[in-house]
XYZ file of C-alpha atoms in Angstrom:
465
model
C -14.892 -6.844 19.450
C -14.467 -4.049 17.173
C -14.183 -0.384 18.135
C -15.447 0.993 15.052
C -18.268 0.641 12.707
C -17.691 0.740 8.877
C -20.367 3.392 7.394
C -20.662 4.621 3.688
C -21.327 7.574 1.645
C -21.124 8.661 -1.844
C -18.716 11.538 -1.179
C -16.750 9.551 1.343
C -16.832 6.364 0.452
C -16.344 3.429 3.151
C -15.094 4.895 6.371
C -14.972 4.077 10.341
C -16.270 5.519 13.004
C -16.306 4.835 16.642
C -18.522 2.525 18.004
C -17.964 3.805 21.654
C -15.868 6.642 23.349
C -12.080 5.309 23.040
C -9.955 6.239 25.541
C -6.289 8.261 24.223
C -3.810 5.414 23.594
C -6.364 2.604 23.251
C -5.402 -0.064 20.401
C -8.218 0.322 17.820
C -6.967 -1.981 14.733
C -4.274 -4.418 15.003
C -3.716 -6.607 11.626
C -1.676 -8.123 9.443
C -1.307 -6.936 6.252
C -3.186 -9.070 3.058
C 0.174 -8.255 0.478
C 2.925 -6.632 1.023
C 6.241 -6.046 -1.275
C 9.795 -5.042 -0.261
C 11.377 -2.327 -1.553
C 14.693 -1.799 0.599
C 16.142 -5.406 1.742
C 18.170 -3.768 4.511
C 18.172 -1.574 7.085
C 21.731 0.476 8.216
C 23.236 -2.939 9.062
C 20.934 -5.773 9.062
C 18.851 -7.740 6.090
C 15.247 -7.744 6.304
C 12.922 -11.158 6.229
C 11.326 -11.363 2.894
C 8.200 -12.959 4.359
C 7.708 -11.122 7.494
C 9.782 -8.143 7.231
C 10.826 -8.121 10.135
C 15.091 -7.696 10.706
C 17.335 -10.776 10.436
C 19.922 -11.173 13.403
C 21.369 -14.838 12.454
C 22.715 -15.889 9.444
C 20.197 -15.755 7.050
C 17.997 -18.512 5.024
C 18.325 -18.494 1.290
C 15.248 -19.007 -0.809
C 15.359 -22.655 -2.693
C 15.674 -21.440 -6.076
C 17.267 -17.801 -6.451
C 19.501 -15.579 -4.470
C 17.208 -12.657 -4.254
C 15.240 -13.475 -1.433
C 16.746 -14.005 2.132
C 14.540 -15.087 5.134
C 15.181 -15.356 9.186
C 13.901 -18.682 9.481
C 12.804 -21.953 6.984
C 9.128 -21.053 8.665
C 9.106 -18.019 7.110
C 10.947 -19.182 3.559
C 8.321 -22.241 3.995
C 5.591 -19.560 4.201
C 6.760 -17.106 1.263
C 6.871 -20.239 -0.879
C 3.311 -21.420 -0.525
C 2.209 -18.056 -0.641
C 3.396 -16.837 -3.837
C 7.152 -17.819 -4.425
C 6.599 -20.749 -5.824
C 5.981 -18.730 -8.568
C 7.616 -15.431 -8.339
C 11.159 -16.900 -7.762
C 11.732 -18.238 -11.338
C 10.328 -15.768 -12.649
C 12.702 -13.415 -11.602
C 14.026 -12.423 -15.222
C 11.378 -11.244 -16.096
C 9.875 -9.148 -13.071
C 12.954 -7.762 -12.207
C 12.259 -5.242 -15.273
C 8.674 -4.314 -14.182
C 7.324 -1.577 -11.308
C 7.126 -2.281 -7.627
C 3.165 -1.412 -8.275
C 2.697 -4.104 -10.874
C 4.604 -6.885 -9.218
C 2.461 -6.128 -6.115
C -0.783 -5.816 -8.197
C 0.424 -9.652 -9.254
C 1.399 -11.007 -5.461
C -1.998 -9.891 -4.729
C -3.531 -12.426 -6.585
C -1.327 -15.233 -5.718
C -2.293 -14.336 -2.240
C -5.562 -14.216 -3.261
C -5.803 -18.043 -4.435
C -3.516 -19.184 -1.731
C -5.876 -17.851 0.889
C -9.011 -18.397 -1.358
C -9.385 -22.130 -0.649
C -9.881 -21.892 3.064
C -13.173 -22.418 4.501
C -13.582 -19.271 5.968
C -13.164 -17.563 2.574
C -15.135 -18.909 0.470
C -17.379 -16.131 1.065
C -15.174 -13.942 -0.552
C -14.718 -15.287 -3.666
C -18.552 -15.147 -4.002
C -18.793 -11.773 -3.370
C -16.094 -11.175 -6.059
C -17.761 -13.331 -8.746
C -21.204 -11.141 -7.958
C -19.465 -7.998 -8.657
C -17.892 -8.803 -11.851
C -20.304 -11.433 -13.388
C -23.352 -10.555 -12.506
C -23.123 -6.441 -12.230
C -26.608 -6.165 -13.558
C -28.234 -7.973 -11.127
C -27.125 -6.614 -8.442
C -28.555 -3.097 -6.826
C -26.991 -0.322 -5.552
C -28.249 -0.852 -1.812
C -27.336 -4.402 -2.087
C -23.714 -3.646 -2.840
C -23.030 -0.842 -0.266
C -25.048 -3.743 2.529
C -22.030 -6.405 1.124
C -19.193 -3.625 1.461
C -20.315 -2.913 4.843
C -19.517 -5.947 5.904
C -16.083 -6.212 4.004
C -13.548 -5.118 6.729
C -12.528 -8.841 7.485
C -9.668 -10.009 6.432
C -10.365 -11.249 2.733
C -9.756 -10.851 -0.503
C -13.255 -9.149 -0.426
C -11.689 -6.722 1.201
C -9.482 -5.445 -0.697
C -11.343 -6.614 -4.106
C -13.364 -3.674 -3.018
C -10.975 -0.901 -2.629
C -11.367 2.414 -4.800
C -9.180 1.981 -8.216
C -10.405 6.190 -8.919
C -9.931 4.619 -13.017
C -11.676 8.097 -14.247
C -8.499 10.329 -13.097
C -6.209 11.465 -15.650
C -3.090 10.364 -13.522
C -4.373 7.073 -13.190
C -5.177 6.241 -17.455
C -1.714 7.774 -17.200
C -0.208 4.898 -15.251
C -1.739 2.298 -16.913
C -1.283 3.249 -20.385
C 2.893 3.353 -19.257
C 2.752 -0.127 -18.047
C -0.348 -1.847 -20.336
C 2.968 -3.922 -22.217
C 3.982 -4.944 -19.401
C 0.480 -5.956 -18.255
C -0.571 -7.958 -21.466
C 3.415 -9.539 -20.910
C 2.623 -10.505 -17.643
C -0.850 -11.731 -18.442
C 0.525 -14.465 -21.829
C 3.034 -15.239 -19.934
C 1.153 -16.271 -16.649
C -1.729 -17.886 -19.144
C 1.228 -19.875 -21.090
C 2.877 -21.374 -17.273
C -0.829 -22.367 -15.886
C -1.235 -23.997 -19.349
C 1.182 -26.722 -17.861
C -1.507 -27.493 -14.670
C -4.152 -28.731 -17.615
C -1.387 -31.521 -18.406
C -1.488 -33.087 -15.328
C -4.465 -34.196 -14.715
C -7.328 -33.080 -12.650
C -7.695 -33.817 -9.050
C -9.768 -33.204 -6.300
C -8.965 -29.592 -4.105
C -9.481 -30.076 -0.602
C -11.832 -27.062 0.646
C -15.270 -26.491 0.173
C -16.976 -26.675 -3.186
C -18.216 -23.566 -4.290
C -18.623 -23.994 -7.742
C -22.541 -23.340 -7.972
C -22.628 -20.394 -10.940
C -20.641 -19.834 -14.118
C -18.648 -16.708 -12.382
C -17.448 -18.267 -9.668
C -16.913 -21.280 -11.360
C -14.503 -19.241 -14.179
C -12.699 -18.013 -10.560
C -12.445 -20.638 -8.980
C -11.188 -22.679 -11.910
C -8.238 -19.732 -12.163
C -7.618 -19.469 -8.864
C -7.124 -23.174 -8.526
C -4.227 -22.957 -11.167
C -2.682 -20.213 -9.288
C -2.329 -21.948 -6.072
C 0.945 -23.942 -5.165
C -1.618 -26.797 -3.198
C -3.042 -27.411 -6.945
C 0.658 -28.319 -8.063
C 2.792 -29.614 -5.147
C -0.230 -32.424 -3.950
C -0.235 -33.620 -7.712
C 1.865 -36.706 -8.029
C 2.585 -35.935 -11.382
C 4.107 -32.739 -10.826
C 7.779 -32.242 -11.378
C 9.731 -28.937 -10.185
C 12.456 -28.975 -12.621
C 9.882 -29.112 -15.853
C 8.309 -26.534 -13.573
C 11.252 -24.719 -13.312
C 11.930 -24.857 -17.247
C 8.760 -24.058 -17.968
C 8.752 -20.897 -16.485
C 12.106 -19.524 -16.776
C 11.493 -20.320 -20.906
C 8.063 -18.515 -20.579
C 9.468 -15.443 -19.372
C 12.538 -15.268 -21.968
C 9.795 -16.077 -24.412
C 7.961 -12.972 -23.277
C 10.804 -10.664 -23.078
C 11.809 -11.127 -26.197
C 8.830 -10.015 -27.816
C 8.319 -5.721 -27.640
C 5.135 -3.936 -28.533
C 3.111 -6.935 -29.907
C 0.189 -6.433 -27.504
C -2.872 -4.361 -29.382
C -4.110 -1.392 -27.340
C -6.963 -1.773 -24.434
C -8.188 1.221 -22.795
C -9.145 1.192 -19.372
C -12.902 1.423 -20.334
C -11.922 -1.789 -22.537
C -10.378 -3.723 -19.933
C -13.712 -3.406 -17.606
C -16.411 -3.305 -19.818
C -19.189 -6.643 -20.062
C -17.754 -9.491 -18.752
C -14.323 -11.809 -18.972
C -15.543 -14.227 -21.238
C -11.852 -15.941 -20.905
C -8.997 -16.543 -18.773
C -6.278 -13.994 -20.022
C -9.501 -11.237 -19.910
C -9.785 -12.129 -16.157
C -6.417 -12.247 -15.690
C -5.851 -9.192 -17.215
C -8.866 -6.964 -15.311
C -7.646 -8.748 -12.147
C -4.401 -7.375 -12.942
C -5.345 -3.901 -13.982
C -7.770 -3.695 -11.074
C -5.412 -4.190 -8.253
C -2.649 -2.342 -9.990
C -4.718 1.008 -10.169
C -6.168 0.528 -6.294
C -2.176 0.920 -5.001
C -1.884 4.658 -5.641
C -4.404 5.567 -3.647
C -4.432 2.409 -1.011
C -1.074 0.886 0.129
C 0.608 1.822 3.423
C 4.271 2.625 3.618
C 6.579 0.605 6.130
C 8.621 2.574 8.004
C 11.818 1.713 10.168
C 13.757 3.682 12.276
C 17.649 3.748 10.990
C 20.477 4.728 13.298
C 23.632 5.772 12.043
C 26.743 7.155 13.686
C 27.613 10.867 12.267
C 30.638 13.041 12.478
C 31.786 14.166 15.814
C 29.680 11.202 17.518
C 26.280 12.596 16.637
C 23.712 9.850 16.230
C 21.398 10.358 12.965
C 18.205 9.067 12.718
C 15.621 8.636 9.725
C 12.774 7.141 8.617
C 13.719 4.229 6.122
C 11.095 2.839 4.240
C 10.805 -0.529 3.352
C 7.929 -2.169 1.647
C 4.558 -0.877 0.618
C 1.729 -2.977 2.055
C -2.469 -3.298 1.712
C -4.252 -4.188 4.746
C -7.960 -4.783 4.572
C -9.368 -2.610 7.951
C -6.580 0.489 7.710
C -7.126 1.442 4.410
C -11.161 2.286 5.684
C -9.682 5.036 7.709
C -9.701 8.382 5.820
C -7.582 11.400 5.990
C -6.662 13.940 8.021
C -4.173 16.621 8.277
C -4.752 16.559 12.363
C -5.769 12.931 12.896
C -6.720 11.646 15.977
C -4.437 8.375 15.660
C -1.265 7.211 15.339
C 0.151 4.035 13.585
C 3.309 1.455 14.537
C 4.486 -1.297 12.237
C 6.300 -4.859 13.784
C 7.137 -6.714 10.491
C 3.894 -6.610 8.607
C 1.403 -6.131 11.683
C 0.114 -2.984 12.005
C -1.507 -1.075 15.079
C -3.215 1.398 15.075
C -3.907 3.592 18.094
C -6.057 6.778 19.425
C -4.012 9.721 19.807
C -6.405 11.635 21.704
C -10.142 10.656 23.035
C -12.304 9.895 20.537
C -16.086 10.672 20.741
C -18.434 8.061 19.904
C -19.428 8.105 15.989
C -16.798 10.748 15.769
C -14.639 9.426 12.525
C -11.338 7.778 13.059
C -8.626 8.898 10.502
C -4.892 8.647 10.177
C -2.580 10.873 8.047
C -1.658 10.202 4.408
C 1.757 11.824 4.624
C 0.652 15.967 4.743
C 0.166 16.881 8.279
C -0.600 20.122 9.668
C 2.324 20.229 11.435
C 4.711 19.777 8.356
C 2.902 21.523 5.650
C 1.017 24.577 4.931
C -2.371 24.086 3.910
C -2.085 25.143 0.466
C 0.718 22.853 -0.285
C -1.210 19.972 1.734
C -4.014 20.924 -0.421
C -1.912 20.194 -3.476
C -0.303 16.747 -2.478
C -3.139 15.173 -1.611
C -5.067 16.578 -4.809
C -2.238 14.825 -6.836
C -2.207 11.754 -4.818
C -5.301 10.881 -3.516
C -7.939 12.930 -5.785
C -9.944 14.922 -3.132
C -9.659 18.275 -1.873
C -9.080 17.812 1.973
C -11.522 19.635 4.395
C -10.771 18.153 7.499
C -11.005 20.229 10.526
C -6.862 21.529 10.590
C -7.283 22.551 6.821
C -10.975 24.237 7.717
C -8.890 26.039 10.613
C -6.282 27.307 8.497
C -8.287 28.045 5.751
C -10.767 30.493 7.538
C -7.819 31.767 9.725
C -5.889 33.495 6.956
C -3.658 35.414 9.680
C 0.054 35.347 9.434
C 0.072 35.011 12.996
C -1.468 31.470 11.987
C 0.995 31.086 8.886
C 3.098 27.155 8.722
C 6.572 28.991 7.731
C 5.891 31.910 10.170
C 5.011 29.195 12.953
C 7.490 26.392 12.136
C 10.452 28.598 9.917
C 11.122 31.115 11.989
C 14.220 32.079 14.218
C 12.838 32.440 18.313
C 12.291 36.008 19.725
C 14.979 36.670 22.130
C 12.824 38.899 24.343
C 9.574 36.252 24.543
C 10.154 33.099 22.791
C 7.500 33.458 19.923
C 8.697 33.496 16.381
C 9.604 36.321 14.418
C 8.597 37.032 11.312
C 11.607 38.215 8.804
C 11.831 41.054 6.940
C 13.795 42.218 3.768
C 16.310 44.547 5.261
C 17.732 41.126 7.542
C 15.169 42.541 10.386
C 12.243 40.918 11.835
C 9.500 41.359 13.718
C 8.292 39.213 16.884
C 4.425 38.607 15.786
C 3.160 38.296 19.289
C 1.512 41.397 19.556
C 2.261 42.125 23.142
C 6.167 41.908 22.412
C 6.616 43.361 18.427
C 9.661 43.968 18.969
C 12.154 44.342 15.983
C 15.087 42.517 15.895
C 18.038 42.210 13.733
C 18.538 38.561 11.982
C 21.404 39.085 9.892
C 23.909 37.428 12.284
C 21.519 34.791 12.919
C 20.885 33.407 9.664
C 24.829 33.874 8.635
C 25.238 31.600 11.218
C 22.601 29.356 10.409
C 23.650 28.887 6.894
C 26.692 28.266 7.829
C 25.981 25.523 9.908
C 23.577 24.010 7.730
C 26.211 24.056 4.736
C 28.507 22.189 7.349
C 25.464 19.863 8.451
C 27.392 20.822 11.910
C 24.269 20.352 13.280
C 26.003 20.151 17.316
C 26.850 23.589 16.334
C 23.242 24.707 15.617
C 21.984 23.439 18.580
C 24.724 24.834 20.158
C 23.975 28.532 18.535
C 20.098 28.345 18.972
C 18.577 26.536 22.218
């Protein structure tokens, strides 16, 4: 049972709340993520599973038809296959020149149609069809009741994510990759082009073919999905193979053929064909990763000089996941996330009140970043101005007792503890008020330059605990 409920406003958007009082360290989401892409294949010393991300400690498995992918087990190849390999692998030539953010935008929606056909989704692609077929029909209050309900994990889900196409930063992006879009887009139309030669067949799943829209989808989707290919017992993997690979050199050959489409172009009326769905599809999920996707972090250990371990953040694939990216920002949230592989948890960092709202941190946190420059990233990033309670603190509090680089870049009073605030003569000032005592930080910061030069970072611990 959930702890949260999904609620809705204009100015918000979709958001969660908590359904009861949860307790500090309680386990509020814990998913898998819908798509995820990997951006660094290892970690200090070991490869990382293609498919579940998670680190390889044996020898690793080799994908059937390229060398870029590597895998800890045949389950997982097995898995990555069916899911979208089967199609990304040969392919290769051709992706390899294109963004992280459109080749994710892509696995998406051979995700999509892998997961489509099962019977607890065909929901989804109903939903999907309403929203882009029959927009006229359907009322305001009617779609906000549907996206209440779309925290499962579907492609619903994350269908219904904000895309924010009306920013300036956003028309930006597209209009750098649109080639590369309308590539993608003949080339994917010319390789499902070669399911229509091998004669229909039966899918197993439920039929849910009972409008035009979904129909059109379904009809796509089908042609996108390994099942559709693989069960056929005319299918052949090396005309498959062929097929593709001569596709994609097709494609690549060809620069700046592709007329312009504006954004407003590429969702306005209907698709009335496949390459228009497959290009809004495309276009769609591309512009919902800016604002959307989760980084993967892992924690890399390597040995520095003089035996001093260093640790960092490494991050290694960007990921969507259909209940996290509810949870808004703040700059003080009151949870925390962890990532195994590609299942994330996310956890209460303190009590939460009941219908108090349940956020996580974007990246600018209170504790890193002054307010103005936290202001400023997420502005750029995200497209709101933040007013969560930490910014509303700081903001009203203009004190430079209450200052980030007073309270977090500043040498330690040697009389109470409390930072002092530097002056321009090499002085400085303790700012607790019952101390303000003046002190004299030339020494100091010759010796912390000095160390920091040297990265002799034993030495500054050394000089200043």
């Amino acid at each position: 049972m959930n702890m949260f409920e999904v609620e809705y406003d204009s100015y918000r958007g979709r958001y969660l709340t908590a359904s009861e009082e949860i307790q500090a360290g309680t386990v509020i989401i814990h998913e898998h993520s819908f798509s995820a892409i990997i951006i660094s294949k290892k970690t200090s010393d070991r490869f990382i599973c293609c498919h579940c991300f998670k680190e390889i400690f044996t020898t690793p498995v080799q994908c059937f038809g390229c060398d870029d992918e590597l895998y800890c087990s045949i389950a997982c190849k097995l898995s990555s296959w069916k899911s979208h390999h089967w199609m990304e692998c040969f392919m290769s030539s051709l992706l390899g020149k294109m963004t992280v953010e459109l080749k994710l935008a892509f696995r998406i929606i051979l995700v999509a149609a892998h997961s489509m056909f099962r019977e607890e989704n065909c929901e989804s692609i109903h939903n999907v069809c309403k929203d882009m077929f029959q927009t006229g029909s359907t009322s305001k209050k009617q779609k906000q009741a549907t996206l209440l309900k779309s925290c499962d994990e579907n492609y619903w889900s994350i269908y219904s994510l904000q895309r924010h196409e009306n920013e300036k930063a956003i028309k930006e992006q597209y209009l750098s990759m649109k080639n590369d879009i309308r590539m993608l887009t003949k080339v994917l139309l010319s390789i499902i082009s070669l399911y229509n030669h091998l004669g229909d067949f039966t899918f197993p799943g439920k039929n849910i073919e009972h409008n035009i829209g979904n129909t059109f989808l379904y009809s796509l989707f089908k042609k996108l999905n390994f099942s559709s290919y693989y069960e056929n017992p005319n299918f052949d993997i090396r005309l498959w193979k062929s097929h593709i690979m001569s596709s994609c050199d097709t494609a690549g050959s060809k620069k700046g053929y592709f007329p312009n489409r504006s954004i407003e172009d590429i969702f306005s009326g209907k698709p009335l064909t496949e390459q228009d769905l497959l290009e809004r599809l495309l276009v769609h999920h591309l512009l919902q990763l800016r604002t959307n996707t989760q980084a993967i972090f892992k924690i890399c250990e390597e040995k520095g000089v003089q035996g001093v371990q260093n640790i960092e953040q490494k991050r290694i694939a960007s990921a969507l996941f259909c209940k996290t990216s509810l949870m808004n920002h703040s700059c003080s949230p009151n949870t925390t996330i962890s990532f195994d592989g590609l299942t994330i948890t996310v956890s209460a960092s303190k009590i939460i009140k009941k219908g108090e709202e349940i956020c996580h941190c974007y990246g600018p946190h209170c504790s890193r970043h002054d307010v103005k420059e936290r202001q400023r990233l997420l502005k750029e990033q995200y497209f709101f101005t933040c007013s969560c309670e930490g910014c509303a603190s700081d903001l009203k509090d203009d004190s430079e007792q209450s200052s980030f680089k007073v309270q977090f870049h500043a040498f330690k009073c040697k009389y109470c503890g409390d930072p002092v605030k530097p002056g321009k003569d090499g002085s400085g000032t303790c700012i607790n008020s019952n101390c303000n005592k003046v002190q004299d930080l030339r020494q100091s910061i010759l010796s912390y330059k000095k160390c920091q030069n040297g990265r002799k970072l034993y030495i500054c611990i050394a000089t200043f605990k």
